[in-house]
Short mmCIF file of C-alpha atoms and ligand atoms in Angstrom, two decimals:
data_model
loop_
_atom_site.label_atom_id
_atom_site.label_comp_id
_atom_site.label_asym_id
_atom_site.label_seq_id
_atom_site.Cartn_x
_atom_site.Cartn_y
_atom_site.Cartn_z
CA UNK M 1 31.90 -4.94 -24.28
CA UNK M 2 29.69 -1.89 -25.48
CA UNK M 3 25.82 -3.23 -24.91
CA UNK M 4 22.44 -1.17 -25.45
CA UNK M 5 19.04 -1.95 -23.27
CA UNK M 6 16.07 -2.53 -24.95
CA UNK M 7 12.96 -1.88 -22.15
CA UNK M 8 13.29 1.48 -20.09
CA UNK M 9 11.25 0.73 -17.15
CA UNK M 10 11.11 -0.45 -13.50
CA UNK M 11 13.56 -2.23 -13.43
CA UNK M 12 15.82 -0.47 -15.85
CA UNK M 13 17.91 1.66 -13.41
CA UNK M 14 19.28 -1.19 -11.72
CA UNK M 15 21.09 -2.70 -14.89
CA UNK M 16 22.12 1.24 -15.92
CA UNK M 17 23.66 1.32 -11.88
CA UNK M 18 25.73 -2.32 -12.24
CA UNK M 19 28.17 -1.29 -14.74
CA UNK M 20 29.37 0.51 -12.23
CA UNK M 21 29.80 -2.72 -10.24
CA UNK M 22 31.48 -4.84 -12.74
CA UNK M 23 34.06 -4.06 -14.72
CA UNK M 24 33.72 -5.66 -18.28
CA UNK M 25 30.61 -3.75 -20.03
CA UNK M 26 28.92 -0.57 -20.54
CA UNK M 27 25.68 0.61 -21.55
CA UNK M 28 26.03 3.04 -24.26
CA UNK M 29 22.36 3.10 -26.12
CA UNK M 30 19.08 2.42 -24.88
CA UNK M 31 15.55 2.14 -26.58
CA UNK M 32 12.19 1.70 -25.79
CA UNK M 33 8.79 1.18 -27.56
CA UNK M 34 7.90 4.20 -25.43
CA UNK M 35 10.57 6.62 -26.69
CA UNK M 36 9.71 8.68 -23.68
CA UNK M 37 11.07 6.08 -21.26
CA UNK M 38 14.23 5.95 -23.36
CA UNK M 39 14.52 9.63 -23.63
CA UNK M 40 13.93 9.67 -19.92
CA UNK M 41 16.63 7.14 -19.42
CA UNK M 42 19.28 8.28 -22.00
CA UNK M 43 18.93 11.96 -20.34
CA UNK M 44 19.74 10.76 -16.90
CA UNK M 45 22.29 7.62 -17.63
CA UNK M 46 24.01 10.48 -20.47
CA UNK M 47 23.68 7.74 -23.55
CA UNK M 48 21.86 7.61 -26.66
CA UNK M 49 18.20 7.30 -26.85
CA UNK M 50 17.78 5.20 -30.21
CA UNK M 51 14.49 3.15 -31.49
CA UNK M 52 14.33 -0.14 -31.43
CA UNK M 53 15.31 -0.99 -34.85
CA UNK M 54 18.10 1.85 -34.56
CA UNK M 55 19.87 0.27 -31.73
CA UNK M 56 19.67 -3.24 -33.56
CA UNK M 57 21.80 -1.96 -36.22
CA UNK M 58 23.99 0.18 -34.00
CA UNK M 59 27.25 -1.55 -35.40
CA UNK M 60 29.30 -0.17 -31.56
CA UNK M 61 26.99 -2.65 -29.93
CA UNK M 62 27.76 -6.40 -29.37
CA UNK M 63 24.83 -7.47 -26.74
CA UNK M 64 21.57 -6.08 -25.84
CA UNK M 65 19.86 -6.26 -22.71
CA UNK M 66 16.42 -7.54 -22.85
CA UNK M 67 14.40 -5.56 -19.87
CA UNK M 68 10.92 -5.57 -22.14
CA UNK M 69 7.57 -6.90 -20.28
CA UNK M 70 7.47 -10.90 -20.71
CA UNK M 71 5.28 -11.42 -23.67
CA UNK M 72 7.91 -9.38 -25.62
CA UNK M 73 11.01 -11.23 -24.83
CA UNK M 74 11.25 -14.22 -27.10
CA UNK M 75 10.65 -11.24 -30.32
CA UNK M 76 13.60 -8.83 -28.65
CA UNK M 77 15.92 -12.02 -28.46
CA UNK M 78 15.44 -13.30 -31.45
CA UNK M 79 15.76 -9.88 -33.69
CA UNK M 80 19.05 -9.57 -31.37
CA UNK M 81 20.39 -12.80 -32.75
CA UNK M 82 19.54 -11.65 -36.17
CA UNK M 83 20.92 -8.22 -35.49
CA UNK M 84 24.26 -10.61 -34.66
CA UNK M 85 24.13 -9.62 -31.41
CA UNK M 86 24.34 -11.69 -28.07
CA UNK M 87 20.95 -11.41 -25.86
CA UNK M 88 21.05 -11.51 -21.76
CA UNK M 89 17.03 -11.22 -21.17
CA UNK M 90 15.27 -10.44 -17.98
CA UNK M 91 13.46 -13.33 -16.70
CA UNK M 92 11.28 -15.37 -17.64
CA UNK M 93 13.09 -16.19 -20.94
CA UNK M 94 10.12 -16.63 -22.86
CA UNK M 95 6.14 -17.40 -22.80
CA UNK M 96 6.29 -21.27 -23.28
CA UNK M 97 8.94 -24.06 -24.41
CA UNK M 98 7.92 -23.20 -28.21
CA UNK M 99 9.06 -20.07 -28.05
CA UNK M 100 12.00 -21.46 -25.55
CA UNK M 101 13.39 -23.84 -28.61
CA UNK M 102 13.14 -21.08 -31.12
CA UNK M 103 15.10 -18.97 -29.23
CA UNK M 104 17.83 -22.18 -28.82
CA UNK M 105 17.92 -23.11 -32.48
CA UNK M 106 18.27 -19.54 -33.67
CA UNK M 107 21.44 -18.70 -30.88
CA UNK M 108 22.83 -22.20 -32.04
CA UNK M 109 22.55 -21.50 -35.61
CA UNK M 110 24.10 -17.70 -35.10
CA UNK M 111 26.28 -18.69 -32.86
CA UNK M 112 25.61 -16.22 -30.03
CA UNK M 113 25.00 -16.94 -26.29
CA UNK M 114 22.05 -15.75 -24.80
CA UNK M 115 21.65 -15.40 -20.98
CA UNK M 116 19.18 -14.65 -19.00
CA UNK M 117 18.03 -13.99 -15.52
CA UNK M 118 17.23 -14.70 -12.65
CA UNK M 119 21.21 -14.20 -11.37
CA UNK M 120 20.22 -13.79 -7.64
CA UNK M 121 21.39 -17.91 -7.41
CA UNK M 122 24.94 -16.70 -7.83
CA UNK M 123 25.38 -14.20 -4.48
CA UNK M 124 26.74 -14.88 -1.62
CA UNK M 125 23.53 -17.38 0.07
CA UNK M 126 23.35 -19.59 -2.85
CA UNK M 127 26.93 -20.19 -3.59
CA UNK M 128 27.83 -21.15 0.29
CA UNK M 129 24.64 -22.92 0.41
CA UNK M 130 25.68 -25.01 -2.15
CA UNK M 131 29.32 -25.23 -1.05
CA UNK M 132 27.82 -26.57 2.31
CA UNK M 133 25.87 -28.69 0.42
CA UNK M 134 28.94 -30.23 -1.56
CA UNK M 135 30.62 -30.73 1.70
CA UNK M 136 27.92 -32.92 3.04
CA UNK M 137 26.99 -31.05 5.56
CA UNK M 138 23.25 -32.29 5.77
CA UNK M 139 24.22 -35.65 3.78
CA UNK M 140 22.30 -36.76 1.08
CA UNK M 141 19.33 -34.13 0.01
CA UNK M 142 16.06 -36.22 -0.07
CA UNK M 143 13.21 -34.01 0.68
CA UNK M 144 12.16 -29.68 1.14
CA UNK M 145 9.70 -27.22 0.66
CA UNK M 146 9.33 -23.81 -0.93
CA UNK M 147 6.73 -21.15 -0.26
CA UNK M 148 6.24 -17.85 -1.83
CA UNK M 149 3.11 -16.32 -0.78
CA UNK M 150 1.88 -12.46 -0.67
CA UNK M 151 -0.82 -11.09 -2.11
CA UNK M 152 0.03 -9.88 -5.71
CA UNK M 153 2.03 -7.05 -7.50
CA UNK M 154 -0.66 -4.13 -8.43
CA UNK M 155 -0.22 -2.69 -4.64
CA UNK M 156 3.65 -1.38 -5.98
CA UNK M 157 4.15 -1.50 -9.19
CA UNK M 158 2.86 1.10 -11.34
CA UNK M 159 1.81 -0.97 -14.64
CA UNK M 160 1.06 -4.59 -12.85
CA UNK M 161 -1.23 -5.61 -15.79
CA UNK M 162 1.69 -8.12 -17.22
CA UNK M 163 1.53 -10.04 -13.86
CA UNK M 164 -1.93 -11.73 -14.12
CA UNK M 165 -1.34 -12.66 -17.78
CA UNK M 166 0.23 -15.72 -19.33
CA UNK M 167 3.96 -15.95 -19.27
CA UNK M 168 3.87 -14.53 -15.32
CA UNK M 169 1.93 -15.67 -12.45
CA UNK M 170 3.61 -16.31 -9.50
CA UNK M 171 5.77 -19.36 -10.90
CA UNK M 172 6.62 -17.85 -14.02
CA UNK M 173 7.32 -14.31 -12.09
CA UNK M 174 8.38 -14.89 -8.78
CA UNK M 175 8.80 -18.59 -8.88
CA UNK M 176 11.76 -19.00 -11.77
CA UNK M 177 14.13 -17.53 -8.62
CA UNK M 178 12.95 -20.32 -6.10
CA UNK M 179 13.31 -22.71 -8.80
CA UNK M 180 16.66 -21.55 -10.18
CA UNK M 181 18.13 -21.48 -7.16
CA UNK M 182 17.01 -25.31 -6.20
CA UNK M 183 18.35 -26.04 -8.90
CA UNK M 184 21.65 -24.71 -8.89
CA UNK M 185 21.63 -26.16 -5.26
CA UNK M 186 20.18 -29.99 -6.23
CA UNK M 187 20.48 -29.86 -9.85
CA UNK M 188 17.41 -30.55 -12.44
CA UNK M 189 13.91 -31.72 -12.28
CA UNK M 190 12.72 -35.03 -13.42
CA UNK M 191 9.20 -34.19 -13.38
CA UNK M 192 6.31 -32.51 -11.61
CA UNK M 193 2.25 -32.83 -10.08
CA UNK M 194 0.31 -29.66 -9.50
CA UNK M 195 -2.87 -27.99 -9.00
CA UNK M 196 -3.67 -24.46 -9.76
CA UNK M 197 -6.41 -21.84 -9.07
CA UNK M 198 -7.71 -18.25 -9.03
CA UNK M 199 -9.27 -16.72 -6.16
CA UNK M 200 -10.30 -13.70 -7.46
CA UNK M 201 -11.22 -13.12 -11.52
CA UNK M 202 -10.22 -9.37 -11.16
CA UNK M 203 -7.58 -7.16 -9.68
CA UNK M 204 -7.92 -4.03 -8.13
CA UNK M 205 -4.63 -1.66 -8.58
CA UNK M 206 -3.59 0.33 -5.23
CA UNK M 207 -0.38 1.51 -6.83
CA UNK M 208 -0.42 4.84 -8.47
CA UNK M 209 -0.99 6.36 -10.95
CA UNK M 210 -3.13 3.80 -11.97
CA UNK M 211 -5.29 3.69 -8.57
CA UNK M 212 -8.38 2.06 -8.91
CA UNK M 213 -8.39 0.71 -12.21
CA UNK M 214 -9.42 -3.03 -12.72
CA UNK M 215 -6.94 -5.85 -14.30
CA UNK M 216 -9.14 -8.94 -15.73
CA UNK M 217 -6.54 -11.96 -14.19
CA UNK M 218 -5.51 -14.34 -17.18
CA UNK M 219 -3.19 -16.51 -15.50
CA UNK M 220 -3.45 -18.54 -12.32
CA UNK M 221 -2.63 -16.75 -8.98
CA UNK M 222 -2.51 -20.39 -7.10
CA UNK M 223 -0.05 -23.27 -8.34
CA UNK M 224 0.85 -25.97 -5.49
CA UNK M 225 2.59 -28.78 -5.72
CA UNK M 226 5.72 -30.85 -6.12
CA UNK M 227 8.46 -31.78 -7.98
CA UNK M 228 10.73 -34.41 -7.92
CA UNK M 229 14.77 -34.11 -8.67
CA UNK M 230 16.94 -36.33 -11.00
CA UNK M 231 18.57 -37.52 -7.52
CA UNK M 232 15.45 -38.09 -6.62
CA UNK M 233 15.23 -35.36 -3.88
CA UNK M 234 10.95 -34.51 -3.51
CA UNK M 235 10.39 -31.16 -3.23
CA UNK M 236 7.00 -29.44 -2.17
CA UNK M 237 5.87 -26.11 -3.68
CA UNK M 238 3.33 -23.03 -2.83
CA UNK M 239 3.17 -20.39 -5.02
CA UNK M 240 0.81 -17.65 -4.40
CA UNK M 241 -0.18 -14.56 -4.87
CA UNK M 242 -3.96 -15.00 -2.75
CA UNK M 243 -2.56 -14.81 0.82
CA UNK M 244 -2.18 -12.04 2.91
CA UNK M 245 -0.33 -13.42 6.01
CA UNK M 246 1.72 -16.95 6.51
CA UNK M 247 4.68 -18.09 8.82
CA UNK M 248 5.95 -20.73 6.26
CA UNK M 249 9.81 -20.57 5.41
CA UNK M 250 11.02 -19.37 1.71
CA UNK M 251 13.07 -22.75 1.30
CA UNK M 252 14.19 -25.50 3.64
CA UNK M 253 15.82 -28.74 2.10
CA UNK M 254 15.86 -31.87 4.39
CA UNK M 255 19.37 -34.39 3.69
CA UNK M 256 20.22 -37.69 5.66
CA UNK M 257 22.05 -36.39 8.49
CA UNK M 258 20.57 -32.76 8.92
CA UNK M 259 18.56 -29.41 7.71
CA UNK M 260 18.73 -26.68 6.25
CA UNK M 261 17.23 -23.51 4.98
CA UNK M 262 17.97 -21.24 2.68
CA UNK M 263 17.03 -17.50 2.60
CA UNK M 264 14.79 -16.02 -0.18
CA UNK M 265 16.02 -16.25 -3.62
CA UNK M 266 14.98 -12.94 -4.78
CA UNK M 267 17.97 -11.47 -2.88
CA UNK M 268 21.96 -12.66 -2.88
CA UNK M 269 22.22 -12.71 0.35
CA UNK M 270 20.73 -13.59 4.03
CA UNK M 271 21.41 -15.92 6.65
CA UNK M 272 21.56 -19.84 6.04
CA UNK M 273 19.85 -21.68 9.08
CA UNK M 274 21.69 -25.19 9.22
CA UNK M 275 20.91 -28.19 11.82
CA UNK M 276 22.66 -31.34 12.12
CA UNK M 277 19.89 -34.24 12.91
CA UNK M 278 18.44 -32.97 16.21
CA UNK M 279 20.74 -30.54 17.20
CA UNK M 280 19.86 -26.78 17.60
CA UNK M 281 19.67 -24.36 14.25
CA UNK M 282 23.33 -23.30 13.43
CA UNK M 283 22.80 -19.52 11.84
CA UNK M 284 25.19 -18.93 8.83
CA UNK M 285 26.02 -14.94 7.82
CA UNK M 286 27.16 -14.56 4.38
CA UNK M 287 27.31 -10.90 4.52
CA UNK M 288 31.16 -10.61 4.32
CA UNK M 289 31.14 -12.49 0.94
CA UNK M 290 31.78 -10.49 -2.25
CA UNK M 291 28.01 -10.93 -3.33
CA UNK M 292 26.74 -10.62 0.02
CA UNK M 293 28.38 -7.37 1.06
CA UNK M 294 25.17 -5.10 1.77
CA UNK M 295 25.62 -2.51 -0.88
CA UNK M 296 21.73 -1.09 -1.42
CA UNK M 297 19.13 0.45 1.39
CA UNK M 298 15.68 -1.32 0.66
CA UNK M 299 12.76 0.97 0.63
CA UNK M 300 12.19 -0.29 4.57
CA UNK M 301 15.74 1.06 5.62
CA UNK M 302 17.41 -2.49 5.77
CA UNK M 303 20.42 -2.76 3.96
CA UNK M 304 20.80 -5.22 1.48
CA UNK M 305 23.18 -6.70 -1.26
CA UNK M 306 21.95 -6.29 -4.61
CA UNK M 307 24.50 -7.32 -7.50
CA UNK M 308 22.09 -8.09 -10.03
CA UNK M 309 24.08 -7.89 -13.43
CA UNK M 310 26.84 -10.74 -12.48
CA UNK M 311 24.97 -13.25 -15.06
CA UNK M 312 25.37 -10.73 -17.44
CA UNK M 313 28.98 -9.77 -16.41
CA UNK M 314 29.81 -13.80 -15.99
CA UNK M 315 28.19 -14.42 -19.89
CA UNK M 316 30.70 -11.92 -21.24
CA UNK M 317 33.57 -13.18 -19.43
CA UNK M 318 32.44 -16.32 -21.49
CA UNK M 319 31.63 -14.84 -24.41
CA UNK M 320 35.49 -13.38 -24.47
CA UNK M 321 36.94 -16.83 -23.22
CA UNK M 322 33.94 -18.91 -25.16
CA UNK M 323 33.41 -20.94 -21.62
CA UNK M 324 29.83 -22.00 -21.11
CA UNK M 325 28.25 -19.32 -18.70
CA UNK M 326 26.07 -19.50 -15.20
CA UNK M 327 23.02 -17.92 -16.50
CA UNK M 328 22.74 -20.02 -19.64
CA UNK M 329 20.52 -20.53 -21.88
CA UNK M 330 20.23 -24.76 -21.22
CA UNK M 331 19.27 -23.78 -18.13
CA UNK M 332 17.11 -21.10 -18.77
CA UNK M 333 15.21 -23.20 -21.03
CA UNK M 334 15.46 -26.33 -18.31
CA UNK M 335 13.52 -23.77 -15.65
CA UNK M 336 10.85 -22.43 -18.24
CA UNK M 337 10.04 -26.15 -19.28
CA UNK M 338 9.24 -26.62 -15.40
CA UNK M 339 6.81 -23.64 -15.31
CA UNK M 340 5.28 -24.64 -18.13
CA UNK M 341 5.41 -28.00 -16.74
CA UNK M 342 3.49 -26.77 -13.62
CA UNK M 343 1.04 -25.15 -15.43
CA UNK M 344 0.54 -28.48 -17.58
CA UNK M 345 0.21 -30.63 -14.98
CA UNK M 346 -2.10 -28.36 -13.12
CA UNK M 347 -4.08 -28.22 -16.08
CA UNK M 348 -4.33 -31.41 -17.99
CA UNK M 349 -4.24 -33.58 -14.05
CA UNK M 350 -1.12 -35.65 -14.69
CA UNK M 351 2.34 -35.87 -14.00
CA UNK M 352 4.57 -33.35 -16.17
CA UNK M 353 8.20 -35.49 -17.23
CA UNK M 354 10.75 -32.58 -18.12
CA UNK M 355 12.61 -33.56 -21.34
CA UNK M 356 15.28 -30.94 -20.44
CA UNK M 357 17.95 -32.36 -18.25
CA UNK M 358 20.84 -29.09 -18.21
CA UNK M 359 24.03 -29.78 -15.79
CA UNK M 360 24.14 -27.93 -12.77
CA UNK M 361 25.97 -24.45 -13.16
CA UNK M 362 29.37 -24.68 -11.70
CA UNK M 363 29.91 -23.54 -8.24
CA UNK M 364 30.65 -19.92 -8.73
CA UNK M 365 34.03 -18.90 -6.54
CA UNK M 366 35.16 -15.62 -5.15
CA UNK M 367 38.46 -15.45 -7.03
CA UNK M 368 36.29 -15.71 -10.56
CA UNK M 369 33.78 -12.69 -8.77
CA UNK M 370 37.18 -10.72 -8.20
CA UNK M 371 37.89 -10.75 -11.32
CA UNK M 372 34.31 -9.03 -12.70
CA UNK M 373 33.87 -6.26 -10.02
CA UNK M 374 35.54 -3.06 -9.94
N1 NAD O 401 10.49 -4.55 -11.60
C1 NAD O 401 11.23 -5.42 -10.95
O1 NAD O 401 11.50 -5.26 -9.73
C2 NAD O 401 11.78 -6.62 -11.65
C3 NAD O 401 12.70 -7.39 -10.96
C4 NAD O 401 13.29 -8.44 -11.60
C5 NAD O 401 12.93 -8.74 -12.89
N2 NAD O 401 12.01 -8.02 -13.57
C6 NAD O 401 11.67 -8.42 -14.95
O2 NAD O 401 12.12 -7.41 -15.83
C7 NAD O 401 11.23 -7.27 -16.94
C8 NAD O 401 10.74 -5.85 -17.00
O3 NAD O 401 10.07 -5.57 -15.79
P1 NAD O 401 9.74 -4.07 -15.37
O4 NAD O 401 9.20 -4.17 -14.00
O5 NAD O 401 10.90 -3.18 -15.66
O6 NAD O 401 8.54 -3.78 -16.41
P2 NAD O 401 8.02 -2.37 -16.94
O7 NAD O 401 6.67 -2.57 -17.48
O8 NAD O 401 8.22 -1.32 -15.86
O9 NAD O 401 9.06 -2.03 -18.11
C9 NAD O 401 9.09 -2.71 -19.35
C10 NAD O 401 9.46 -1.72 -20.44
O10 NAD O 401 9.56 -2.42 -21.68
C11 NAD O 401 8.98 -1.63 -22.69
N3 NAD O 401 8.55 -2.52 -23.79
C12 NAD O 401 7.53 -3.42 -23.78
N4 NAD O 401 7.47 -4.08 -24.96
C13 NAD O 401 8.50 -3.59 -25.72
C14 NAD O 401 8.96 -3.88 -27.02
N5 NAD O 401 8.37 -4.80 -27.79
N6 NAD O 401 10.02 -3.19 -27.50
C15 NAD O 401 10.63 -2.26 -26.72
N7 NAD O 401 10.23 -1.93 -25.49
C16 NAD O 401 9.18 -2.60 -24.98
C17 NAD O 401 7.81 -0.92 -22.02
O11 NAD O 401 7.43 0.24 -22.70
C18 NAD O 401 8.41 -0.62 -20.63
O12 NAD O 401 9.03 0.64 -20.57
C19 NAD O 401 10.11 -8.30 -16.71
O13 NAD O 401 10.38 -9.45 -17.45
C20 NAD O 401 10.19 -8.59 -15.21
O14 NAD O 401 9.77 -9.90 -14.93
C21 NAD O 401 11.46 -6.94 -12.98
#
């Protein structure tokens, strides 16, 4: 399938590098509202640098990529859909569930999947986690907690403005891959309690080339929490972005007969820590899986797996074989009503009940991932 990207910047290079990866797309336009990002881009990727509205009506193009800062992403999907073309958007899908529903009534009238990220669920950790977790190996999943804690985005990125306003935050930004991945792992949430707050009013950027200069924080930059599951597993929740240091693990999920925890979310691999009731932690390498198979060096040196790209890859293998894909929009939708929900709840002081209730994406197997890469 020929597909065009639509947002030229951080983040950008890694969805130009995966069509190398996979084997069933390729990026042949790109735009930006900055044309200098796309003419940046197009230059070094060798495509065509079109505007926006030009690579909407380029008729060689059946999907766009949606890479654009958050508050743009509901407007980019839906003049996709009425462009006729299919949408797989960079999380989160949009600001809020109004924008959410648009987005589902428009794809259902068109008849056009949209997808959207985050796709991390689908390596190597989540699917054996879940396979382990299909086998029984911890019994029945009743209780866990997930952390995320560090302290904010303007020390690296180079425009972190879009991070302290609504539709990010640490749920809506970092969050959507803790709570994706639960719920691939548990299935969906039944509802949710939550406090919020913001330790600081202002940011200070450290990153350059914006050193120095002052962001005015719009968004809380504290949500805690919990959430309960439709099989009525508890799980509690810290998301932060006001703490320097903690020892707290990313997930751990507590069944019947055992433990176990599950690496962080934001990457498709890393070791699964299991325990059967008392007995010592079992460690669990998932490296030599097809989405675990280090294949990136992380700014530190370690090397990591990074196959972001198979939701998109996995959407057009069901857009070709009209199958119902991982990354989908019910459960896109599903995981932006439960930010919202946390926000809510935080907000108004009651319990948040989720009127989405998705299925849980189907187990993901290496036989269907042979068939995408290259
Ligand atoms: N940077 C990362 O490591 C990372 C990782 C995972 C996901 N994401 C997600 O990807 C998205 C983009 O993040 P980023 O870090 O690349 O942001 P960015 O600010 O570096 O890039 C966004 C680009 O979109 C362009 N843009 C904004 N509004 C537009 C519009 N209406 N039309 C066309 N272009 C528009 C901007 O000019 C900019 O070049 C965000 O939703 C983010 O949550 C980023």
């Amino acid at each position: 399938m020929k597909v065009g990207i639509i947002g030229c910047g951080n983040i950008s290079e890694t969805y130009f590098n995966c069509q190398k990866i996979f084997n069933n797309f390729e990026i042949t336009a790109c735009a930006d509202i900055n044309t200098e990002f796309a003419n940046k881009s197009a230059e070094k990727f060798n495509i065509k640098a079109q505007s926006v509205d030009e690579i909407l009506s380029n008729k060689d193009i059946d999907l766009i990529i949606n890479l654009t800062i958050p508050s743009a992403h509901k407007e980019i999907i839906i003049r996709s859909l009425n462009a006729g073309k299919h949408c797989f958007s960079e999380k989160p899908l949009a600001m809020n569930m109004k924008e959410g529903r648009e987005i589902e009534k428009l794809s259902n009238e068109k008849n056009l999947y949209v997808g959207c990220a985050p796709d991390t669920f689908l390596g190597s950790a989540g699917q054996n986690a879940r396979k382990l977790i299909e086998e029984n190996k911890i019994g029945k999943i009743v209780l866990g907690t997930f952390n995320l804690m560090s302290h904010g985005m303007e020390d690296w990125h180079p425009n972190p403005d879009f991070f302290f306003k609504p539709g990010a935050g640490p749920v809506f930004d970092v969050g959507v891959y803790y709570l994706t991945q639960l719920i691939n792992l548990i299935g969906p949430v039944k509802s949710i309690s939550s406090i919020s707050g913001t330790a600081t009013p202002e940011r200070t950027i450290t990153s350059e080339p914006r050193n120095g200069e002052k962001i005015i924080v719009e968004t809380p930059t504290t949500l805690m929490g919990s959430l309960e599951f439709h099989n009525s597993a508890k799980i509690q929740f810290f998301c932060s972005w006001d703490v320097w240091k903690h020892k707290h693990s990313t997930i751990e999920l507590y069944g019947l007969d055992g433990s176990m925890i599950v690496p962080d979310p934001n990457f498709f691999s890393g070791d699964i820590l299991i325990s059967k009731k008392e007995q010592d932690w079992q460690t669990i390498n998932n490296d030599s899986m097809l989405l675990g198979i280090p294949n990136k060096t992380d700014n530190d040196g370690t090397k990591i797996a990074n196959y972001r790209g198979i939701g998109l890859s996995e959407m057009i293998h069901a857009i070709h074989n009209q199958t119902h894909p991982r990354c989908s929009l019910d459960l896109s939708i599903h995981v932006l009503e439960v930010m919202e929900g946390i926000l809510n709840s935080s907000t108004q002081k009651e319990i948040y009940h989720l009127n989405t209730n998705p299925s849980q994406p189907k187990y993901l197997s290496e036989d269907e991932i042979r068939k995408l890469k290259n």
